[in-house]
JSON list of C-alpha atoms in Angstrom, two decimals:
[
{"chain": "Z", "resi": 26, "resn": "MET", "atom": "CA", "xyz": [-4.85, -8.76, 19.39]},
{"chain": "Z", "resi": 27, "resn": "ALA", "atom": "CA", "xyz": [-7.96, -10.36, 20.58]},
{"chain": "Z", "resi": 28, "resn": "GLU", "atom": "CA", "xyz": [-9.80, -8.91, 17.60]},
{"chain": "Z", "resi": 29, "resn": "ILE", "atom": "CA", "xyz": [-7.24, -10.24, 15.14]},
{"chain": "Z", "resi": 30, "resn": "CYS", "atom": "CA", "xyz": [-7.49, -13.63, 16.76]},
{"chain": "Z", "resi": 31, "resn": "ARG", "atom": "CA", "xyz": [-11.26, -13.61, 16.69]},
{"chain": "Z", "resi": 32, "resn": "ARG", "atom": "CA", "xyz": [-11.34, -12.60, 13.07]},
{"chain": "Z", "resi": 33, "resn": "ALA", "atom": "CA", "xyz": [-8.76, -15.25, 12.23]},
{"chain": "Z", "resi": 34, "resn": "GLY", "atom": "CA", "xyz": [-10.64, -17.89, 14.09]},
{"chain": "Z", "resi": 35, "resn": "VAL", "atom": "CA", "xyz": [-7.67, -18.81, 16.45]},
{"chain": "Z", "resi": 36, "resn": "ALA", "atom": "CA", "xyz": [-7.35, -18.62, 20.22]},
{"chain": "Z", "resi": 37, "resn": "ASN", "atom": "CA", "xyz": [-5.25, -15.81, 21.69]},
{"chain": "Z", "resi": 38, "resn": "GLY", "atom": "CA", "xyz": [-2.91, -18.42, 23.08]},
{"chain": "Z", "resi": 39, "resn": "THR", "atom": "CA", "xyz": [-2.18, -19.70, 19.60]},
{"chain": "Z", "resi": 40, "resn": "PHE", "atom": "CA", "xyz": [-1.36, -16.30, 18.43]},
{"chain": "Z", "resi": 41, "resn": "TYR", "atom": "CA", "xyz": [1.28, -15.82, 21.11]},
{"chain": "Z", "resi": 42, "resn": "GLN", "atom": "CA", "xyz": [2.95, -19.13, 20.18]},
{"chain": "Z", "resi": 43, "resn": "TYR", "atom": "CA", "xyz": [4.02, -17.44, 16.89]},
{"chain": "Z", "resi": 44, "resn": "PHE", "atom": "CA", "xyz": [4.24, -13.78, 17.85]},
{"chain": "Z", "resi": 45, "resn": "LYS", "atom": "CA", "xyz": [5.48, -12.11, 20.95]},
{"chain": "Z", "resi": 46, "resn": "ASP", "atom": "CA", "xyz": [3.24, -9.00, 20.62]},
{"chain": "Z", "resi": 47, "resn": "LYS", "atom": "CA", "xyz": [1.49, -6.70, 18.20]},
{"chain": "Z", "resi": 48, "resn": "GLU", "atom": "CA", "xyz": [4.75, -5.10, 17.15]},
{"chain": "Z", "resi": 49, "resn": "ALA", "atom": "CA", "xyz": [6.12, -8.53, 16.08]},
{"chain": "Z", "resi": 50, "resn": "VAL", "atom": "CA", "xyz": [3.04, -9.06, 13.81]},
{"chain": "Z", "resi": 51, "resn": "LEU", "atom": "CA", "xyz": [3.52, -5.66, 12.30]},
{"chain": "Z", "resi": 52, "resn": "LEU", "atom": "CA", "xyz": [7.13, -6.35, 11.53]},
{"chain": "Z", "resi": 53, "resn": "GLU", "atom": "CA", "xyz": [6.35, -9.67, 9.98]},
{"chain": "Z", "resi": 54, "resn": "LEU", "atom": "CA", "xyz": [3.65, -8.08, 7.80]},
{"chain": "Z", "resi": 55, "resn": "ALA", "atom": "CA", "xyz": [5.96, -5.26, 6.77]},
{"chain": "Z", "resi": 56, "resn": "THR", "atom": "CA", "xyz": [8.78, -7.64, 5.95]},
{"chain": "Z", "resi": 57, "resn": "ARG", "atom": "CA", "xyz": [6.53, -9.77, 3.84]},
{"chain": "Z", "resi": 58, "resn": "LEU", "atom": "CA", "xyz": [5.09, -6.75, 2.10]},
{"chain": "Z", "resi": 59, "resn": "SER", "atom": "CA", "xyz": [8.51, -5.39, 1.35]},
{"chain": "Z", "resi": 60, "resn": "LYS", "atom": "CA", "xyz": [9.92, -8.67, -0.10]},
{"chain": "Z", "resi": 61, "resn": "ALA", "atom": "CA", "xyz": [6.80, -9.35, -2.21]},
{"chain": "Z", "resi": 62, "resn": "LEU", "atom": "CA", "xyz": [6.78, -5.86, -3.80]},
{"chain": "Z", "resi": 63, "resn": "ARG", "atom": "CA", "xyz": [10.54, -5.77, -4.36]},
{"chain": "Z", "resi": 64, "resn": "THR", "atom": "CA", "xyz": [10.39, -9.22, -6.07]},
{"chain": "Z", "resi": 65, "resn": "GLU", "atom": "CA", "xyz": [7.56, -8.11, -8.30]},
{"chain": "Z", "resi": 66, "resn": "LEU", "atom": "CA", "xyz": [9.38, -5.00, -9.27]},
{"chain": "Z", "resi": 67, "resn": "ALA", "atom": "CA", "xyz": [12.69, -6.69, -9.95]},
{"chain": "Z", "resi": 68, "resn": "VAL", "atom": "CA", "xyz": [11.10, -9.22, -12.24]},
{"chain": "Z", "resi": 69, "resn": "ALA", "atom": "CA", "xyz": [9.15, -6.63, -14.12]},
{"chain": "Z", "resi": 70, "resn": "LEU", "atom": "CA", "xyz": [12.13, -4.33, -14.67]},
{"chain": "Z", "resi": 71, "resn": "GLN", "atom": "CA", "xyz": [14.28, -7.18, -16.01]},
{"chain": "Z", "resi": 72, "resn": "ALA", "atom": "CA", "xyz": [11.51, -8.16, -18.41]},
{"chain": "Z", "resi": 73, "resn": "GLU", "atom": "CA", "xyz": [11.39, -4.81, -20.32]},
{"chain": "Z", "resi": 74, "resn": "ASP", "atom": "CA", "xyz": [13.73, -3.66, -23.02]},
{"chain": "Z", "resi": 75, "resn": "ASP", "atom": "CA", "xyz": [14.11, -0.02, -22.47]},
{"chain": "Z", "resi": 76, "resn": "LEU", "atom": "CA", "xyz": [14.01, 2.48, -19.55]},
{"chain": "Z", "resi": 77, "resn": "GLU", "atom": "CA", "xyz": [10.58, 3.93, -20.40]},
{"chain": "Z", "resi": 78, "resn": "ALA", "atom": "CA", "xyz": [9.05, 0.50, -20.53]},
{"chain": "Z", "resi": 79, "resn": "ARG", "atom": "CA", "xyz": [10.74, -0.49, -17.32]},
{"chain": "Z", "resi": 80, "resn": "LEU", "atom": "CA", "xyz": [9.46, 2.57, -15.54]},
{"chain": "Z", "resi": 81, "resn": "LEU", "atom": "CA", "xyz": [6.01, 2.19, -16.78]},
{"chain": "Z", "resi": 82, "resn": "ALA", "atom": "CA", "xyz": [5.98, -1.49, -15.67]},
{"chain": "Z", "resi": 83, "resn": "ALA", "atom": "CA", "xyz": [7.27, -0.48, -12.28]},
{"chain": "Z", "resi": 84, "resn": "PHE", "atom": "CA", "xyz": [4.59, 2.22, -12.00]},
{"chain": "Z", "resi": 85, "resn": "ARG", "atom": "CA", "xyz": [1.84, -0.30, -12.85]},
{"chain": "Z", "resi": 86, "resn": "ILE", "atom": "CA", "xyz": [3.29, -2.98, -10.52]},
{"chain": "Z", "resi": 87, "resn": "PHE", "atom": "CA", "xyz": [3.64, -0.54, -7.59]},
{"chain": "Z", "resi": 88, "resn": "VAL", "atom": "CA", "xyz": [0.16, 0.91, -8.02]},
{"chain": "Z", "resi": 89, "resn": "SER", "atom": "CA", "xyz": [-1.47, -2.53, -8.53]},
{"chain": "Z", "resi": 90, "resn": "PHE", "atom": "CA", "xyz": [0.41, -4.01, -5.53]},
{"chain": "Z", "resi": 91, "resn": "ILE", "atom": "CA", "xyz": [-0.68, -1.21, -3.22]},
{"chain": "Z", "resi": 92, "resn": "ARG", "atom": "CA", "xyz": [-4.32, -1.22, -4.54]},
{"chain": "Z", "resi": 93, "resn": "GLU", "atom": "CA", "xyz": [-4.44, -4.89, -3.64]},
{"chain": "Z", "resi": 94, "resn": "ASN", "atom": "CA", "xyz": [-2.74, -4.57, -0.31]},
{"chain": "Z", "resi": 95, "resn": "ARG", "atom": "CA", "xyz": [-3.99, -1.13, 0.98]},
{"chain": "Z", "resi": 96, "resn": "ALA", "atom": "CA", "xyz": [-4.30, -2.29, 4.61]},
{"chain": "Z", "resi": 97, "resn": "LEU", "atom": "CA", "xyz": [-0.89, -3.79, 4.57]},
{"chain": "Z", "resi": 98, "resn": "TYR", "atom": "CA", "xyz": [0.55, -0.56, 3.05]},
{"chain": "Z", "resi": 99, "resn": "GLN", "atom": "CA", "xyz": [-1.03, 1.49, 5.83]},
{"chain": "Z", "resi": 100, "resn": "ILE", "atom": "CA", "xyz": [0.54, -0.86, 8.39]},
{"chain": "Z", "resi": 101, "resn": "PHE", "atom": "CA", "xyz": [3.90, -0.49, 6.60]},
{"chain": "Z", "resi": 102, "resn": "ARG", "atom": "CA", "xyz": [3.65, 3.24, 6.76]},
{"chain": "Z", "resi": 103, "resn": "GLU", "atom": "CA", "xyz": [3.22, 2.96, 10.56]},
{"chain": "Z", "resi": 104, "resn": "ILE", "atom": "CA", "xyz": [6.27, 0.78, 10.81]},
{"chain": "Z", "resi": 105, "resn": "GLU", "atom": "CA", "xyz": [8.50, 3.88, 10.37]},
{"chain": "Z", "resi": 106, "resn": "PHE", "atom": "CA", "xyz": [7.55, 4.96, 13.87]},
{"chain": "Z", "resi": 107, "resn": "VAL", "atom": "CA", "xyz": [7.75, 1.52, 15.44]},
{"chain": "Z", "resi": 108, "resn": "HIS", "atom": "CA", "xyz": [10.73, -0.06, 13.79]},
{"chain": "Z", "resi": 109, "resn": "LYS", "atom": "CA", "xyz": [12.72, 2.28, 11.69]},
{"chain": "Z", "resi": 110, "resn": "ARG", "atom": "CA", "xyz": [15.32, -0.33, 10.58]},
{"chain": "Z", "resi": 111, "resn": "THR", "atom": "CA", "xyz": [12.62, -2.43, 8.85]},
{"chain": "Z", "resi": 112, "resn": "HIS", "atom": "CA", "xyz": [11.22, 0.72, 7.18]},
{"chain": "Z", "resi": 113, "resn": "ASN", "atom": "CA", "xyz": [14.62, 1.82, 6.00]},
{"chain": "Z", "resi": 114, "resn": "ARG", "atom": "CA", "xyz": [15.44, -1.71, 4.66]},
{"chain": "Z", "resi": 115, "resn": "PHE", "atom": "CA", "xyz": [12.32, -1.47, 2.54]},
{"chain": "Z", "resi": 116, "resn": "TYR", "atom": "CA", "xyz": [13.29, 1.82, 0.91]},
{"chain": "Z", "resi": 117, "resn": "GLU", "atom": "CA", "xyz": [16.95, 0.76, 0.54]},
{"chain": "Z", "resi": 118, "resn": "GLY", "atom": "CA", "xyz": [15.85, -2.34, -1.38]},
{"chain": "Z", "resi": 119, "resn": "LEU", "atom": "CA", "xyz": [13.72, -0.21, -3.66]},
{"chain": "Z", "resi": 120, "resn": "VAL", "atom": "CA", "xyz": [16.62, 2.22, -4.16]},
{"chain": "Z", "resi": 121, "resn": "LYS", "atom": "CA", "xyz": [18.86, -0.63, -5.18]},
{"chain": "Z", "resi": 122, "resn": "ILE", "atom": "CA", "xyz": [16.29, -1.95, -7.70]},
{"chain": "Z", "resi": 123, "resn": "PHE", "atom": "CA", "xyz": [15.73, 1.42, -9.37]},
{"chain": "Z", "resi": 124, "resn": "ALA", "atom": "CA", "xyz": [19.34, 2.55, -9.20]},
{"chain": "Z", "resi": 125, "resn": "HIS", "atom": "CA", "xyz": [20.25, -0.65, -11.09]},
{"chain": "Z", "resi": 126, "resn": "CYS", "atom": "CA", "xyz": [17.54, 0.13, -13.65]},
{"chain": "Z", "resi": 127, "resn": "PHE", "atom": "CA", "xyz": [19.01, 3.60, -14.32]},
{"chain": "Z", "resi": 128, "resn": "ALA", "atom": "CA", "xyz": [22.63, 2.20, -14.44]},
{"chain": "Z", "resi": 129, "resn": "GLU", "atom": "CA", "xyz": [21.48, -0.31, -17.04]},
{"chain": "Z", "resi": 130, "resn": "ALA", "atom": "CA", "xyz": [19.79, 2.37, -19.04]},
{"chain": "Z", "resi": 131, "resn": "TYR", "atom": "CA", "xyz": [23.00, 4.40, -18.91]},
{"chain": "Z", "resi": 132, "resn": "ARG", "atom": "CA", "xyz": [25.09, 1.39, -20.04]},
{"chain": "Z", "resi": 133, "resn": "HIS", "atom": "CA", "xyz": [22.72, 0.98, -23.05]},
{"chain": "Z", "resi": 134, "resn": "GLY", "atom": "CA", "xyz": [22.99, 4.70, -23.91]},
{"chain": "Z", "resi": 135, "resn": "GLU", "atom": "CA", "xyz": [19.40, 5.60, -22.95]},
{"chain": "Z", "resi": 136, "resn": "VAL", "atom": "CA", "xyz": [20.22, 8.26, -20.46]},
{"chain": "Z", "resi": 137, "resn": "ARG", "atom": "CA", "xyz": [23.23, 10.54, -19.74]},
{"chain": "Z", "resi": 138, "resn": "ARG", "atom": "CA", "xyz": [25.37, 9.86, -16.61]},
{"chain": "Z", "resi": 139, "resn": "VAL", "atom": "CA", "xyz": [23.40, 10.73, -13.42]},
{"chain": "Z", "resi": 140, "resn": "ASP", "atom": "CA", "xyz": [23.57, 9.85, -9.81]},
{"chain": "Z", "resi": 141, "resn": "PHE", "atom": "CA", "xyz": [21.67, 6.64, -10.05]},
{"chain": "Z", "resi": 142, "resn": "GLU", "atom": "CA", "xyz": [20.76, 6.65, -6.42]},
{"chain": "Z", "resi": 143, "resn": "VAL", "atom": "CA", "xyz": [19.36, 10.17, -6.70]},
{"chain": "Z", "resi": 144, "resn": "ALA", "atom": "CA", "xyz": [17.28, 9.20, -9.74]},
{"chain": "Z", "resi": 145, "resn": "ALA", "atom": "CA", "xyz": [16.05, 6.12, -7.84]},
{"chain": "Z", "resi": 146, "resn": "VAL", "atom": "CA", "xyz": [14.98, 8.09, -4.78]},
{"chain": "Z", "resi": 147, "resn": "ALA", "atom": "CA", "xyz": [13.18, 10.63, -7.07]},
{"chain": "Z", "resi": 148, "resn": "THR", "atom": "CA", "xyz": [11.34, 7.89, -8.78]},
{"chain": "Z", "resi": 149, "resn": "ILE", "atom": "CA", "xyz": [10.29, 6.22, -5.60]},
{"chain": "Z", "resi": 150, "resn": "GLY", "atom": "CA", "xyz": [9.14, 9.58, -4.28]},
{"chain": "Z", "resi": 151, "resn": "VAL", "atom": "CA", "xyz": [6.91, 10.02, -7.27]},
{"chain": "Z", "resi": 152, "resn": "LEU", "atom": "CA", "xyz": [5.44, 6.56, -6.94]},
{"chain": "Z", "resi": 153, "resn": "HIS", "atom": "CA", "xyz": [4.97, 6.87, -3.23]},
{"chain": "Z", "resi": 154, "resn": "PHE", "atom": "CA", "xyz": [3.03, 10.17, -3.41]},
{"chain": "Z", "resi": 155, "resn": "LEU", "atom": "CA", "xyz": [0.89, 9.18, -6.37]},
{"chain": "Z", "resi": 156, "resn": "VAL", "atom": "CA", "xyz": [-0.19, 6.17, -4.45]},
{"chain": "Z", "resi": 157, "resn": "LEU", "atom": "CA", "xyz": [-0.60, 8.14, -1.22]},
{"chain": "Z", "resi": 158, "resn": "ARG", "atom": "CA", "xyz": [-2.63, 10.88, -2.89]},
{"chain": "Z", "resi": 159, "resn": "TRP", "atom": "CA", "xyz": [-5.00, 8.64, -4.94]},
{"chain": "Z", "resi": 160, "resn": "LEU", "atom": "CA", "xyz": [-5.16, 5.19, -3.27]},
{"chain": "Z", "resi": 161, "resn": "ILE", "atom": "CA", "xyz": [-4.59, 5.92, 0.33]},
{"chain": "Z", "resi": 162, "resn": "LEU", "atom": "CA", "xyz": [-5.88, 9.50, 1.00]},
{"chain": "Z", "resi": 163, "resn": "GLY", "atom": "CA", "xyz": [-7.91, 10.23, -2.09]},
{"chain": "Z", "resi": 164, "resn": "PRO", "atom": "CA", "xyz": [-10.66, 8.97, -4.37]},
{"chain": "Z", "resi": 165, "resn": "GLY", "atom": "CA", "xyz": [-9.36, 5.41, -4.57]},
{"chain": "Z", "resi": 166, "resn": "GLU", "atom": "CA", "xyz": [-7.68, 5.12, -8.06]},
{"chain": "Z", "resi": 167, "resn": "VAL", "atom": "CA", "xyz": [-4.65, 6.61, -9.67]},
{"chain": "Z", "resi": 168, "resn": "PRO", "atom": "CA", "xyz": [-5.59, 8.28, -13.02]},
{"chain": "Z", "resi": 169, "resn": "GLU", "atom": "CA", "xyz": [-4.54, 6.21, -16.09]},
{"chain": "Z", "resi": 170, "resn": "GLN", "atom": "CA", "xyz": [-2.69, 9.34, -17.56]},
{"chain": "Z", "resi": 171, "resn": "ALA", "atom": "CA", "xyz": [-0.56, 9.70, -14.45]}
]
């Protein structure tokens, strides 16, 4: 924590007025990351007219968000082992957003009846592993044709 305080230009004591410990900081960062990403995705998905456009918009938002917040995303990935409830809430929020997207597509006759939650989880899995492969572990950029 001393290194974080030094880089932020604040005294260690000031830090502990706001956060109990390192875990509290990680939880706050993960919560903010989760909320910001879900908000961006929800807005983008509502702005598009059809399922293909919604999913392409979601893909671009997700990749762009992680590209701009790589360090925070790494922290978020570690939260799973520190605070499983926060980690699960993040994915449950994403599942709701994407399940709603598939349900809307069904109501508009764009897709056949499927389990919307399963479709949402599959979509999130694709997004997560594309980002993990290219932005986090790999060369640094997701190919445009992906």
